[in-house]
Amino acid sequence: MKYVSASDHGILLTGATGFIGSEVLQRLLDAGHSPVVLVRGESGEHAAERLSRALEAVRPGDFGRVSRCHVLAADLRQQLLGLSKTEVEKLAETVDTVISVAACTSFDSRPDGEPWATNVEGLGRLTDFALQAGAAVHHFSTAFVCGDRPGCWPESPAEPGEHHNAYEASKWAGEQLLRDAASRGLTSLTVYRPSITISDRAGQALPGEHGISVLVNSLRTAARLVGRRQGGGHGQQVDLRQLRVDAGPQNPVHLAPVGWVSDVFLHIFSDPSLHERTYHLALSEPPTVDQLRQALESCLNIDLGPYTDEDLWNGESCSGILETRFYRLAHSLRHYFRQSMSFSTENLDEALSGSPLAGLRFREEWWPTIFESTATRPERVTGKRKTQNRDPGIECRDYFERWLPDRAPRSELTRLTSLTVDVGFWIRGAGRWTLRFRSGQLEDVERTASAARVRTGFRTGLDTFQDVVSGKLAPQQAFLTGRAEIVGDVEAGLKFAMILQQFVREFPWTPGGTDTEKRSEAGR
Amino acid sequence: MTGIVEEQVTIPDGRDGLAGLLAYPSEGRPRGGLVVAGPHPFLGGQLENNVVQALARSGAESGWLTLRFAYHSPGGDLAGQMDRFWATGHAPLDGELLHDLRAAVTCAGAIEPVTCLASYSFGCWLVSRLAAEDGFNGAAVLVTPTVGHHDFSTMRQWNGPKLVVGSENDFATPAELLAGEVATWRQPVTLRMFERAEHFFRGREGELASVVTRWLADLPLRVRCSGEDGG
């Protein structure tokens, strides 16, 4: 590849306003590069302002850095990256290195198409550009593209296990897309797979959806609730021993400081002989779950309960409201604590041989900084959707035990004379219900404490359930986008989803608006 | 850099029209027309279906003019249709949906000769019927054809190039059944089996698109250009 001189605009960077991207950009600027930076924004000025704020968070007070970047308002999710044809053509003439950091970190598939829209489709457009420009690509993926693959995950494009969420799956699809492009003439491809990046400097803010933020803030919420009940003052130890810890104490927690990740990136990026490989940017000796637990107890002033092997993360075996609430809030993290995974760092070790970056060990003194970084955006800590402030059990109970039985006899369902089936609904954190249809008649609705024998069933979260029964989301689409799972007979589940959709068309439900519904009925 | 243009269209079908979405390269002449037939309308056969989108994207990014469409609404006795579908997996309207595919092929063909039909699940059955009954002179992509539910014997005679994609854990198309059925089809046939995938390819759309894109790119030029040179 052509190596980029430090003074030109030969480097194009995406994701520079993000947690890792802003650190990467700072390193590039420190190394004397003047990259082209694609930033989402309504205008060039707006994009530059956003970038300026991101850099300010990395190193406060160092003004004027943005002027060394060529900032373009762009959007990977749009055709031509949201740029004009002329801009793209001009860029293709000068850019010879693309650094792809932009990503959507949502664990769930969202109605707006994320995380696929950015991590796959957007990356696809960026790849097309790299092919057109003849540019080398340095791509940030994630070590967790391994999914639930057992054993040590190699630094190579080996087949992963089943992915746990849309983020992992989309990042893997993105990698595949790039590797395919590499076989079709991409100048070169270097893949960086960081593990869980965390803050290592005071004042840095982790995104609210970051796994560590979710964990710490869920515990803070639990501590606040219980602390208020226990009547303790500020700073007093809160007894959370009723909250059992469903994780292997010796399982690794693959944390990697974002500063180190960015330094390692620059080290590899600056040496072309290290390109065209895949690197796990992970510590060789990460902390364990037990170390994390002790640090949490110490820093948050809490006492947690005993370790358990019971599967609490799905909220079904939880013994009380506190556990249910915690595991519901932190549900997306279950696989990262229940699973012992390891990442090979052979390529990394070779690349860092002789460098002071080699062999970094986790330091206990980082814990307070890590936890502090999750609290710098209070609106993220407590800013929940309105629906989460209500008792989900009551909402769902009302739907299954009043709304549905009231309306089913008046619906087209009654004409489905062959509809004889037991269908289960598991709404996370709210409960389980079994609906019994006989010849199109809803004969019975039963709330069950444990899994009932049903031919087919649906497992989903409260938000998705509400979107479905209010008609905002087709039930089959909820399944196809990973927002709901079908348990048991998949074909029957899909067919029932069709029937449910028809019922919802007839009788859409308004979440939280049951009283309005009652009033309007009374007025008829 | 070539982008993809997407355009909503209404496909004339002799009734109220079908909703369709055209996608094609922003520059240059398309390599041919490609129509995507989705799964059964009762089982997620919408424009937004993830596999339908992946197929359409593969086509457009490989330089084809692609058209995906939504089947017509059953209308009339919907409950009766659903009841029959619940009981048997077939609905009275199934045969009529071939009419929808024909309308889409005609619509796309008016812009660019259709030289490839891509399909998923139930849509594969429609494609197999159209290919045989209309003497379609092109190629076909069949993703998890429902060989356990529908009759695909027409593929034993139809001689167009075929890419068949199966998935290991498929409730509708067991892998062994598919392999056995495809072995009886007339060559040329390429069978690609996705390990640890299910019928819906959730999370595997990128890989699927990549496989289809590669196959489309390797199609013999005479197939891609059959509209131009008369086949």
Short mmCIF file of C-alpha atoms in Angstrom, two decimals, chain A residues 477, chain B residues 8-9 11 18-22 36 38-39 44-54 56 67-71:
data_model
loop_
_atom_site.label_atom_id
_atom_site.label_comp_id
_atom_site.label_asym_id
_atom_site.label_seq_id
_atom_site.Cartn_x
_atom_site.Cartn_y
_atom_site.Cartn_z
CA GLN A 477 -41.44 -8.72 11.84
CA GLN B 8 -41.16 2.99 -5.10
CA VAL B 9 -43.38 1.77 -7.90
CA ILE B 11 -46.94 -2.69 -10.37
CA LEU B 18 -48.92 -4.11 -6.19
CA ALA B 19 -46.47 -2.13 -4.11
CA GLY B 20 -42.96 -2.57 -5.43
CA LEU B 21 -39.49 -1.26 -4.82
CA LEU B 22 -37.02 -0.88 -7.66
CA VAL B 36 -37.39 -11.09 -6.09
CA GLY B 38 -40.68 -13.30 -1.23
CA PRO B 39 -42.16 -15.77 1.22
CA GLY B 44 -43.74 -12.47 6.47
CA GLY B 45 -43.79 -12.00 2.71
CA GLN B 46 -43.40 -8.25 2.83
CA LEU B 47 -41.02 -5.82 1.17
CA GLU B 48 -39.21 -5.46 4.49
CA ASN B 49 -38.51 -9.17 4.92
CA ASN B 50 -34.84 -9.51 5.82
CA VAL B 51 -34.03 -12.15 3.20
CA VAL B 52 -35.99 -10.34 0.50
CA GLN B 53 -34.00 -7.22 1.30
CA ALA B 54 -30.73 -9.13 1.22
CA ALA B 56 -32.58 -7.28 -3.59
CA LEU B 67 -37.65 -5.33 -8.25
CA ARG B 68 -39.14 -6.67 -5.06
CA PHE B 69 -42.83 -6.54 -4.43
CA ALA B 70 -45.61 -7.17 -1.93
CA TYR B 71 -48.18 -9.77 -2.86
#
